[in-house]
Tab-separated table of C-alpha atoms and ligand atoms in Angstrom:
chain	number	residue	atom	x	y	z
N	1	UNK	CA	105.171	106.808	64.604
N	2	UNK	CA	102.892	104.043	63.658
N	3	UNK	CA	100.800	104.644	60.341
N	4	UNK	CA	98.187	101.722	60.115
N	5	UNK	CA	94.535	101.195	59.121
N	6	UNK	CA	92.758	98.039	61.162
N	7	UNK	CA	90.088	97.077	59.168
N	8	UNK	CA	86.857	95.343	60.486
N	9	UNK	CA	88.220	95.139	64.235
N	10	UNK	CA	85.863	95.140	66.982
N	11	UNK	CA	86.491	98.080	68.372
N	12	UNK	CA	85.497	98.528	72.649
N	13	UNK	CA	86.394	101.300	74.229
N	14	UNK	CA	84.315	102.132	77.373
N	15	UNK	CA	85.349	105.544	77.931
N	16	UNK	CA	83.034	106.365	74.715
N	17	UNK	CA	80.571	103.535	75.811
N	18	UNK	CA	81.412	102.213	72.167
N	19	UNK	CA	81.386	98.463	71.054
N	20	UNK	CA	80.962	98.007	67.272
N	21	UNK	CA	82.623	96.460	64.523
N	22	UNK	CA	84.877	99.653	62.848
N	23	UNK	CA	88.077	100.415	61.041
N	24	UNK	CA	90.705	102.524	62.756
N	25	UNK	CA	92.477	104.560	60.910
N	26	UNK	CA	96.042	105.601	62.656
N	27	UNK	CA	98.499	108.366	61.232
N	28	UNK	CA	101.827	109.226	62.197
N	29	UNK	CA	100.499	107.568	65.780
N	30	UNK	CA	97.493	109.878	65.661
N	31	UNK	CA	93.617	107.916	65.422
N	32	UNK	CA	92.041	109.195	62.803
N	33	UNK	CA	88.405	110.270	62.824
N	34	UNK	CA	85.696	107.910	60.881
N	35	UNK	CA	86.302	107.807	57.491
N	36	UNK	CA	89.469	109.677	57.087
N	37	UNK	CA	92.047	109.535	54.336
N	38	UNK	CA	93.753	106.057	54.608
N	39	UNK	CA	95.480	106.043	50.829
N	40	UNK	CA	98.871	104.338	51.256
N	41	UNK	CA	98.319	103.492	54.808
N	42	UNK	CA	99.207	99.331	55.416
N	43	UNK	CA	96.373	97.695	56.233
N	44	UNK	CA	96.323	94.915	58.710
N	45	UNK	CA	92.329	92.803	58.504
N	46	UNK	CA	91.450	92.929	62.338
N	47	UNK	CA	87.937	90.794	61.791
N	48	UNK	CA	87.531	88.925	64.366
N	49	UNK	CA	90.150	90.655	66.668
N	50	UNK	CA	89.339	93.220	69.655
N	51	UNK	CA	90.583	96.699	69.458
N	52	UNK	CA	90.631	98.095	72.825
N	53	UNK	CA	92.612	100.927	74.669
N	54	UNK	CA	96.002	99.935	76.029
N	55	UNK	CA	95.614	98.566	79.306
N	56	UNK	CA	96.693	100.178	82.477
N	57	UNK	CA	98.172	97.972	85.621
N	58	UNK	CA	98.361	99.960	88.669
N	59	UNK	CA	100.360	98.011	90.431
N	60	UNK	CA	103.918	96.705	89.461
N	61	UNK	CA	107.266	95.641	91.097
N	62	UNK	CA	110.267	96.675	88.370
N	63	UNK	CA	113.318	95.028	90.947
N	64	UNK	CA	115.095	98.398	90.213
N	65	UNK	CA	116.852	100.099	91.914
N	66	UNK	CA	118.488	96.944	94.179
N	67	UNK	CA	117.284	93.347	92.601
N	68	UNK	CA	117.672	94.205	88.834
N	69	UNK	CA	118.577	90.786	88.602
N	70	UNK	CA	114.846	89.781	88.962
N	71	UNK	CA	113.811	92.426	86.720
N	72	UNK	CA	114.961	95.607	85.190
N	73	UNK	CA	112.831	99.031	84.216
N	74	UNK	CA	113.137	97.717	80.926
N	75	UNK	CA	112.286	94.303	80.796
N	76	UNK	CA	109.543	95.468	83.072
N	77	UNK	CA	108.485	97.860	80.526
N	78	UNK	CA	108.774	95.187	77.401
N	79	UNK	CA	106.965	91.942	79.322
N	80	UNK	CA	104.008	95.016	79.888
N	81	UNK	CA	104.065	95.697	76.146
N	82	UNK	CA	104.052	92.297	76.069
N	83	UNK	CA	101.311	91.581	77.947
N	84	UNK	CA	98.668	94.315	76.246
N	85	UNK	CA	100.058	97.072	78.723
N	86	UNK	CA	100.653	101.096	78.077
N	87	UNK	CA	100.637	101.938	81.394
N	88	UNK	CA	101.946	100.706	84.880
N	89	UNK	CA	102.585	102.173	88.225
N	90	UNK	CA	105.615	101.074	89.665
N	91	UNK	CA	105.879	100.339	93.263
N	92	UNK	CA	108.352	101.954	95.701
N	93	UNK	CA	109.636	98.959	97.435
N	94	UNK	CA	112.951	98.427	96.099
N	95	UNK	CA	116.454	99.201	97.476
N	96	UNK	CA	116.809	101.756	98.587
N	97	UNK	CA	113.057	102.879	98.783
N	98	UNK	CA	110.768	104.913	96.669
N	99	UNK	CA	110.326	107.974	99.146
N	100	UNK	CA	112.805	110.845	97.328
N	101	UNK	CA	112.451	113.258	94.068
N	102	UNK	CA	115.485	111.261	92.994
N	103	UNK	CA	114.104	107.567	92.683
N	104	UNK	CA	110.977	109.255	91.408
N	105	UNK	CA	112.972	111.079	88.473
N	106	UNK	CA	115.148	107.535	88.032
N	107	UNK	CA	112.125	106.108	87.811
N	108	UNK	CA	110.663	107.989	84.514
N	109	UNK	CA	113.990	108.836	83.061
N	110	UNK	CA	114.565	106.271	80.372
N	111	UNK	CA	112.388	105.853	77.348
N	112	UNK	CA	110.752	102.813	77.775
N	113	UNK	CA	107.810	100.771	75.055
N	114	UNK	CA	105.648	101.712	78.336
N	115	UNK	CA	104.682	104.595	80.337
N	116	UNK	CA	105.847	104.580	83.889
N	117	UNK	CA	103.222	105.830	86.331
N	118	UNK	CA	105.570	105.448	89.708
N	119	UNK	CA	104.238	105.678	92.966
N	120	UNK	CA	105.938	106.876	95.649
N	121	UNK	CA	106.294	105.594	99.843
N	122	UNK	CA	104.081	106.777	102.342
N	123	UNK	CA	106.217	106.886	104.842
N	124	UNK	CA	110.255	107.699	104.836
N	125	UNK	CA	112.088	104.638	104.312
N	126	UNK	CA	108.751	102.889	103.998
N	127	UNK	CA	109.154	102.581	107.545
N	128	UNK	CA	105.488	103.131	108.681
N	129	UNK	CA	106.705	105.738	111.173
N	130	UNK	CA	107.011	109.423	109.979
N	131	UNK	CA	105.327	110.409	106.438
N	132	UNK	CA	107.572	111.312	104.084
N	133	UNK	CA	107.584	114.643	101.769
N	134	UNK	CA	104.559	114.321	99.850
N	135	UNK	CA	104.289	117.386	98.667
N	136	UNK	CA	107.714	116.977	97.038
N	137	UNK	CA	107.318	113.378	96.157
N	138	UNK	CA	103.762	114.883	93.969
N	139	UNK	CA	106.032	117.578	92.611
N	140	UNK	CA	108.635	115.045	91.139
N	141	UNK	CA	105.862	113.134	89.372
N	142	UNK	CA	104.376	110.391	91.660
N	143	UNK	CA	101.005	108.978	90.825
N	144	UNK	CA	99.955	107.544	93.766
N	145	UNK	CA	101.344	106.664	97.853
N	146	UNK	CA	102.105	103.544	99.005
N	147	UNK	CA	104.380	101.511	101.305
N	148	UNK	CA	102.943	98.292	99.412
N	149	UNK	CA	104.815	95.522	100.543
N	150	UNK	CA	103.641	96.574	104.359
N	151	UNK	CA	100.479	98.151	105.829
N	152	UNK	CA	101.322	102.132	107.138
N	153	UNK	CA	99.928	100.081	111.043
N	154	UNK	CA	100.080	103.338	113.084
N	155	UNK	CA	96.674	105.229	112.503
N	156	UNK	CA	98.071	108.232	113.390
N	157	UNK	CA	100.682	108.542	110.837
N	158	UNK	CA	98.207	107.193	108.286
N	159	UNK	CA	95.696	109.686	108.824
N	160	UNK	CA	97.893	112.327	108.666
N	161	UNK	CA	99.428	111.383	105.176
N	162	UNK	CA	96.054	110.952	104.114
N	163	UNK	CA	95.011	114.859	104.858
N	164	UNK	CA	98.047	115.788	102.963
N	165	UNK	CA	97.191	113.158	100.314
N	166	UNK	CA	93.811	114.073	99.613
N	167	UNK	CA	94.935	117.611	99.483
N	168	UNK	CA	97.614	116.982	96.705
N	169	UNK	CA	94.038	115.196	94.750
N	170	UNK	CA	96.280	111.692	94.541
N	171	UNK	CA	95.092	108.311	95.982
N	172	UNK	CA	96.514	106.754	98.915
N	173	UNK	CA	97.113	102.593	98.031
N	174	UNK	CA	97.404	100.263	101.181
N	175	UNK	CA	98.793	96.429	101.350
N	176	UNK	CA	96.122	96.239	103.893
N	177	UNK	CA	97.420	93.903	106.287
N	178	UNK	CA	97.875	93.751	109.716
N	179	UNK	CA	101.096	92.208	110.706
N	180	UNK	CA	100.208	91.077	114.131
N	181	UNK	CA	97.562	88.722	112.631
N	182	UNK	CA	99.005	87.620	110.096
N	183	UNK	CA	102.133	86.691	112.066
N	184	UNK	CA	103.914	84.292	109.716
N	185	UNK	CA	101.338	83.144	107.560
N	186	UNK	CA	101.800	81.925	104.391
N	187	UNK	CA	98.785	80.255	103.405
N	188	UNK	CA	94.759	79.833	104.071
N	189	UNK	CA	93.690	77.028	106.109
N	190	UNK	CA	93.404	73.722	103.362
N	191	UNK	CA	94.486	70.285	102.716
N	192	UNK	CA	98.318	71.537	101.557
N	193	UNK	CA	98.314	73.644	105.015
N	194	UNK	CA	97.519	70.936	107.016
N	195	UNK	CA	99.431	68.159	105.153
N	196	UNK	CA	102.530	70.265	105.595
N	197	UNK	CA	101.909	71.677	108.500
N	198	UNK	CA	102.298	75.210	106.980
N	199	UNK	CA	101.374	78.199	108.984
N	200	UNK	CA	98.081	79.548	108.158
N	201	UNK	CA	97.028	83.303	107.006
N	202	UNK	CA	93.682	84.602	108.834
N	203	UNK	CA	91.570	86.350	107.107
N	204	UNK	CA	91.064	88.836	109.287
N	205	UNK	CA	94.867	90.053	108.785
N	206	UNK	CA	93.309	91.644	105.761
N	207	UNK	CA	89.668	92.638	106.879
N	208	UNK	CA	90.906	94.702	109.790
N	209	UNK	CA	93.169	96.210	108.102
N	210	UNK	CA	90.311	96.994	105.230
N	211	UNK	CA	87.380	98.064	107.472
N	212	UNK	CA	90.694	100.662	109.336
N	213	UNK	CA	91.340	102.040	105.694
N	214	UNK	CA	87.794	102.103	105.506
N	215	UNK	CA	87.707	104.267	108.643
N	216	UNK	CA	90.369	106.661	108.076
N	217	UNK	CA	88.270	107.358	104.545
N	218	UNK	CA	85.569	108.498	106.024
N	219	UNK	CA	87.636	111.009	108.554
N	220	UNK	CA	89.984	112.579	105.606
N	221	UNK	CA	88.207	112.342	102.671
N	222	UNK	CA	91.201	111.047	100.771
N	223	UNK	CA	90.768	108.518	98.241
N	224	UNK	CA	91.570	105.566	99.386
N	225	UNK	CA	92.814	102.001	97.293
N	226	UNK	CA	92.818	98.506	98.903
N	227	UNK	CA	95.285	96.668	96.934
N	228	UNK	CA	95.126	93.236	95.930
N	229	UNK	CA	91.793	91.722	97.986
N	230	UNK	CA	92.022	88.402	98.820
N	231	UNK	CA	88.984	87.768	100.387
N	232	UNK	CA	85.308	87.707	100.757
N	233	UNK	CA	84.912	89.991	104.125
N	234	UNK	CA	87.311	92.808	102.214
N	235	UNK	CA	84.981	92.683	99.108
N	236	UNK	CA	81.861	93.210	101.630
N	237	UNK	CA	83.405	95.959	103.608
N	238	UNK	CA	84.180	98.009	100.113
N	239	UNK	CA	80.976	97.520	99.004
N	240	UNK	CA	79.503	98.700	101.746
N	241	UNK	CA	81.939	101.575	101.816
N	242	UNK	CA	81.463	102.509	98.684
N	243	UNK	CA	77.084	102.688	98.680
N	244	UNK	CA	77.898	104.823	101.776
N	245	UNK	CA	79.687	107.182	99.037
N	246	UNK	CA	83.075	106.840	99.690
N	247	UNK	CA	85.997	107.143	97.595
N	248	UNK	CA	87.224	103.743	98.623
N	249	UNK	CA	88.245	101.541	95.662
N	250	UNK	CA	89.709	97.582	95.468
N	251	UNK	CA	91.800	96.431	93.224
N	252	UNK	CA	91.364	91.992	91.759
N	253	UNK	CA	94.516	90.542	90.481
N	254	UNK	CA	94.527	87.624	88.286
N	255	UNK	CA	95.799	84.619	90.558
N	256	UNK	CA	93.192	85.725	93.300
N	257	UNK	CA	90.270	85.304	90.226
N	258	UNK	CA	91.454	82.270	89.289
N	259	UNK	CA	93.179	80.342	91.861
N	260	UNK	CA	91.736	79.257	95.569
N	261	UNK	CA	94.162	77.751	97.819
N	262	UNK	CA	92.403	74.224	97.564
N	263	UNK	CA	94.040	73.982	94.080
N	264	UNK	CA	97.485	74.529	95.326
N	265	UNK	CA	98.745	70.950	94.089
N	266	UNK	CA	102.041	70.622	95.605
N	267	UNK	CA	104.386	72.625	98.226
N	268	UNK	CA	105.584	75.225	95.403
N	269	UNK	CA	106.865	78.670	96.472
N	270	UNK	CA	105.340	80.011	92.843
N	271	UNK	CA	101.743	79.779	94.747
N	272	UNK	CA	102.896	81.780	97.723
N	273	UNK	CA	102.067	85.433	97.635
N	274	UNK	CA	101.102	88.406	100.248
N	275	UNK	CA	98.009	88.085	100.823
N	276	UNK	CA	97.589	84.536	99.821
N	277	UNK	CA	95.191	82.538	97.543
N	278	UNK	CA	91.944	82.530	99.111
N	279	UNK	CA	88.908	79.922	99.919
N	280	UNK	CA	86.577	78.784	97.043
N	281	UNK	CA	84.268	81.763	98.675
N	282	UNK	CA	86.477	84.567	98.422
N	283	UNK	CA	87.561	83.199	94.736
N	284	UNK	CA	83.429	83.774	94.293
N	285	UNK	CA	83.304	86.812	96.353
N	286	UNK	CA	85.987	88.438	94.614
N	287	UNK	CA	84.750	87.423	91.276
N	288	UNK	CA	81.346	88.789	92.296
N	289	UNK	CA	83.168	91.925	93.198
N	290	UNK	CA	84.427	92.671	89.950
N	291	UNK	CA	81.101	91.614	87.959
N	292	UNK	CA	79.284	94.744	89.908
N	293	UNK	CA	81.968	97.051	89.811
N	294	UNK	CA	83.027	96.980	93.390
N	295	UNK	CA	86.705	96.138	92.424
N	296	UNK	CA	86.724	98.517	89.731
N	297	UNK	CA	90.109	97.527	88.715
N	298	UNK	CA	92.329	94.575	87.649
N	299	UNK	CA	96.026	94.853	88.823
N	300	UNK	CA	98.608	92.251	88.682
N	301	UNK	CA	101.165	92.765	91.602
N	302	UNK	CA	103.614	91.432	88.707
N	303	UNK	CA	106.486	90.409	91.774
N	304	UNK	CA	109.685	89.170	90.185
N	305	UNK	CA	111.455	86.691	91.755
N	306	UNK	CA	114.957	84.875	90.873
N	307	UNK	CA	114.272	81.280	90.450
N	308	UNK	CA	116.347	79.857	92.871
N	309	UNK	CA	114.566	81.154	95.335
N	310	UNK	CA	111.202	80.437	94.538
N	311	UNK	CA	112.311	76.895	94.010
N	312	UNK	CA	112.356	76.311	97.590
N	313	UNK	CA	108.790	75.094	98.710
N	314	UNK	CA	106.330	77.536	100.424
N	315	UNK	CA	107.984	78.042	103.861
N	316	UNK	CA	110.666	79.748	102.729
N	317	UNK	CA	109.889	81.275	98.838
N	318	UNK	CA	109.636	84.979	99.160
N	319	UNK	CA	106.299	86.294	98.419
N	320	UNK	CA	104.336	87.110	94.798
N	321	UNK	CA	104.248	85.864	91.419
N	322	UNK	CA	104.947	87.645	87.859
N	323	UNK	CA	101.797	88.557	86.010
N	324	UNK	CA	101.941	91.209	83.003
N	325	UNK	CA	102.664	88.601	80.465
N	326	UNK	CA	99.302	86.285	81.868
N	327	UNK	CA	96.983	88.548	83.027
N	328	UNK	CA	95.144	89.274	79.622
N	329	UNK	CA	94.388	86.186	79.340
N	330	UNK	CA	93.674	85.004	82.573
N	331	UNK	CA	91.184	87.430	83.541
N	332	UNK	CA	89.587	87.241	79.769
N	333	UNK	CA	89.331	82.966	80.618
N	334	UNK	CA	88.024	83.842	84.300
N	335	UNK	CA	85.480	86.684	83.362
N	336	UNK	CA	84.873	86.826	79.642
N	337	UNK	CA	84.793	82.907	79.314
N	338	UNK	CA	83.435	81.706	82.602
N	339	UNK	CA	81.565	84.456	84.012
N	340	UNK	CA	80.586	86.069	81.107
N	341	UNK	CA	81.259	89.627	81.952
N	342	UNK	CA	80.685	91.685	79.437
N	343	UNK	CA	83.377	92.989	77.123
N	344	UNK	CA	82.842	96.637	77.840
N	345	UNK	CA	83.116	96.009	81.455
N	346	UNK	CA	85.892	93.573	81.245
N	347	UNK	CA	88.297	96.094	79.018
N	348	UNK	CA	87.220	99.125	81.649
N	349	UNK	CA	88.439	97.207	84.675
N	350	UNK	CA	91.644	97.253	82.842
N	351	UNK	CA	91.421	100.994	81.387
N	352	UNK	CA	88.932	103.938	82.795
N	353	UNK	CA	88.956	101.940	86.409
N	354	UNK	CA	92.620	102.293	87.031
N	355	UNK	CA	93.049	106.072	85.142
N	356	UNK	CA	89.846	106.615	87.729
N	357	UNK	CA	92.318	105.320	90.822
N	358	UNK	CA	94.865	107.949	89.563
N	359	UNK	CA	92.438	110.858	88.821
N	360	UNK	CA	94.578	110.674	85.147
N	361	UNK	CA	91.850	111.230	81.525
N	362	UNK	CA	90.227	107.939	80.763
N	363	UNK	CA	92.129	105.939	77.661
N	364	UNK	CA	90.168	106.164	74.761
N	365	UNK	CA	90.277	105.404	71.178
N	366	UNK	CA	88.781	108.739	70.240
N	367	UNK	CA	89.802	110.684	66.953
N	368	UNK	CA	92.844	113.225	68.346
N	369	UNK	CA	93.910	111.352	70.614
N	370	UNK	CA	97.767	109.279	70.713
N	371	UNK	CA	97.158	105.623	70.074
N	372	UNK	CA	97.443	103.697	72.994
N	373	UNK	CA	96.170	100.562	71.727
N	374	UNK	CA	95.610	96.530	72.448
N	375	UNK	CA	94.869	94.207	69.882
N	376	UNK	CA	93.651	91.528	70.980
N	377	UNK	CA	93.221	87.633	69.436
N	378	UNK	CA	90.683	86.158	71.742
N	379	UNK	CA	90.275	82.771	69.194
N	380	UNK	CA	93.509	81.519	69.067
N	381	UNK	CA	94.338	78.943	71.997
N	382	UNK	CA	98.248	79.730	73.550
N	383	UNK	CA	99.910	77.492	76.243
N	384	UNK	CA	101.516	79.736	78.767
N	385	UNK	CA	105.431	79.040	78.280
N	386	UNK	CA	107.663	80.963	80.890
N	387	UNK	CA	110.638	80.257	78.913
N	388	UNK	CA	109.464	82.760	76.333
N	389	UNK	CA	108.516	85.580	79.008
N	390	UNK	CA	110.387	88.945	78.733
N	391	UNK	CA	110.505	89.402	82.270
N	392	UNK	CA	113.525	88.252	83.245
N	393	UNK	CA	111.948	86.330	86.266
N	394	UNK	CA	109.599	83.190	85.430
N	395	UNK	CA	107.681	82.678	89.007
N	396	UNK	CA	104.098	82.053	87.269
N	397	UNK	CA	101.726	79.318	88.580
N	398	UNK	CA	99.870	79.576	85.104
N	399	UNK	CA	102.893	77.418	83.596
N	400	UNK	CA	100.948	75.428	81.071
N	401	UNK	CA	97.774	76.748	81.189
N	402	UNK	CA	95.801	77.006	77.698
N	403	UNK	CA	94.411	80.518	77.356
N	404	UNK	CA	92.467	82.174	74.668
N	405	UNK	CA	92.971	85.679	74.354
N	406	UNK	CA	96.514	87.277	73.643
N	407	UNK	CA	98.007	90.610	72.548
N	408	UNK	CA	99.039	90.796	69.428
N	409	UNK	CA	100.125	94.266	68.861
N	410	UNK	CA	100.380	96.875	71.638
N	411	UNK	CA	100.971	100.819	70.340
N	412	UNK	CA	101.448	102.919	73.073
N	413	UNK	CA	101.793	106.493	72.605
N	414	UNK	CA	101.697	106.166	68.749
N	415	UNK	CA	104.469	103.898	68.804
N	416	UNK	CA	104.160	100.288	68.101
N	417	UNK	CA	105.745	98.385	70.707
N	418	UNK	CA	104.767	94.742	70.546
N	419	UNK	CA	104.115	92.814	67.603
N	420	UNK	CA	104.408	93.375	64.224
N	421	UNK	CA	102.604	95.181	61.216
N	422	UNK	CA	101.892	92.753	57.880
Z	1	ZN	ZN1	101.181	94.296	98.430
């Protein structure tokens, strides 16, 4: 257990609606209340550096069971430590699929420098066609449902495993998009598209599918999570949802905040993900989305990918890019640095928004309380090298970007696990 007193940090913690300069005192893993007994404790001079709660990423793809080759539960686990993390959800799309008490159990077996969070399918077999067992699934420790990787298309089966969803008080999270529109699509309509003649992703293969989750919310009640939005009409539809009072929630991952498909540069499969990069609009809607609390959450879709076949051009990469190890700083250069969001905001759209999503107690740095902790360096410009990722995969289209703001020691449940203590 980590024993530790940071002196002079900057400590934000929105749960507690707290942003002040502070020491924190940590012993045997446990914060310490204000002005506490730190004799003998190491000390480690924090001025300058943020103290926040861990951060929380609802939305991960560990490759395991079935592709552990592109990532492992444990590398998973140590490029989130990595990357400022204490707390993922793991999604249920691997081989075979996450719809049993057994994966589930797999799933949070090992101890790992992270918490695992894993949600479980929908639907059996993530096939879209029968729910499966939720009660069980809840029973056996699931956070959340999902088939993410496909949209549950049949209303009927959706609505039903949202009655039972909202009755077992856990959120239901959709890859809202509609197959039949989106056909093969693998990109929004701009120059690379029509240079390469590359088949083009509507919009409105997301926004129907949004404004039917939005539907099915107001008939069930059940809490209801768009993941990844990739465009402005989704962002409008949520809003609008959520002033009519609904539990609907939207989730902004780092490439969609800082990337629009006009700054694709070349046909490279690591720019190709489901849904894809939108216009310079959505990039502003989505941004706008997340300034007002509309997306109340950050998420990365971190989706490992073996090299070799992301090094095939965009028609035939699979889709998604890794993020856990870029997404601190990407979202701190897009909305601390750019849009000037404030701090409390930005570190709650990474903490309180997602344990919101899962019903779970905010993350705080209150006295009591288990340190699950992110110290951040916000002064210190880094080059993003994928060589020196700990996810085993490298498919990043932030590959030499300079960023500002890095993790330099995560503790999560009292226990350091990334970086090191002077
Ligand atoms: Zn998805």
């Amino acid at each position: 257990m980590t024993n530790l007193v940071l002196t002079n940090a900057r400590v934000i913690d929105p749960a507690a609606g707290r942003d002040e300069t502070a020491d924190l005192i940590i012993r045997g893993g446990i914060i310490q209340p204000r002005g506490a007994d730190a004799a003998g404790l190491p000390r480690m001079d924090a001025a300058g550096l943020i103290a926040a709660p861990g951060f929380w990423d609802v939305h991960v793809h560990f490759r395991d069971p079935g592709n552990a080759f592109a990532e492992t539960r444990r590398t998973g686990a140590e490029a989130a430590a990595a990357g400022g993390f204490t707390h993922v959800v793991t999604m249920p799309n691997t081989f075979p699929a996450g719809d049993s008490p057994d994966w589930l159990r797999e799933q949070i077996a090992d101890t790992l420098p992270v918490t695992i969070l894993p949600s479980a399918c929908i639907t059996r077999g993530r096939q879209g066609k029968e729910v499966a067992d939720l009660e069980a699934l809840a029973a056996a420790g699931a956070s959340s449902f999902t088939d993410d990787g496909a949209m549950v298309a049949d209303d009927r089966v959706m609505r039903a495993a949202m009655i039972r969803s909202k009755a077992l008080n856990k959120p239901v999270m959709d890859h809202a998009v509609v197959t039949g529109l989106a056909k093969n699509g693998v990109i929004r309509d701009c120059p690379l598209a029509r240079r390469f003649g590359l088949p083009v992703f509507p919009h409105e293969a997301e926004t129907e599918a949004v404004l039917r989750d939005i539907r099915l919310c107001r008939e069930t009640g059940c809490a209801t999570h768009i993941q990844h939005v990739s465009c402005a009409g989704s962002v409008a539809a949520i809003r609008a949802a959520r002033a009519e009072g609904l539990p609907v929630t939207g989730e902004a991952s780092p490439h969609h905040l800082a990337l629009a498909a006009e700054d694709i540069p070349l046909d490279d499969g690591n720019y190709r993900m489901n849904p894809p990069l939108g216009t310079r609009e959505d990039v502003r809607a989505i941004r706008d989305g997340v300034l007002d609390g509309t997306l109340a959450l950050f998420a990365t879709d971190h989706a490992p990918h073996a090299a070799e076949t992301k090094s095939k051009g965009f028609l035939k990469a699979p889709f998604g890019v890794i993020g856990l190890e870029t997404a601190l700083g990407v979202t701190w250069k897009i909305m601390a640095e750019e849009e000037r969001m404030p701090l409390l905001d930005w570190v709650a759209r990474w903490t309180t928004g997602p344990a919101a999503l899962l019903g779970l107690p905010a993350p705080t740095l209150a006295p009591g309380t288990r340190a699950d902790l992110v110290l951040i360096d916000a002064r210190t410009p880094w080059q993003v090298n994928p060589e020196s990722f700990r996810s085993l995969s490298r498919n990043t289209p932030f590959a030499g970007w300079t960023l500002s703001a890095r993790p330099v020691l995560t503790l999560c449940d009292g226990r350091t696990v990334w970086g090191k203590i002077p």
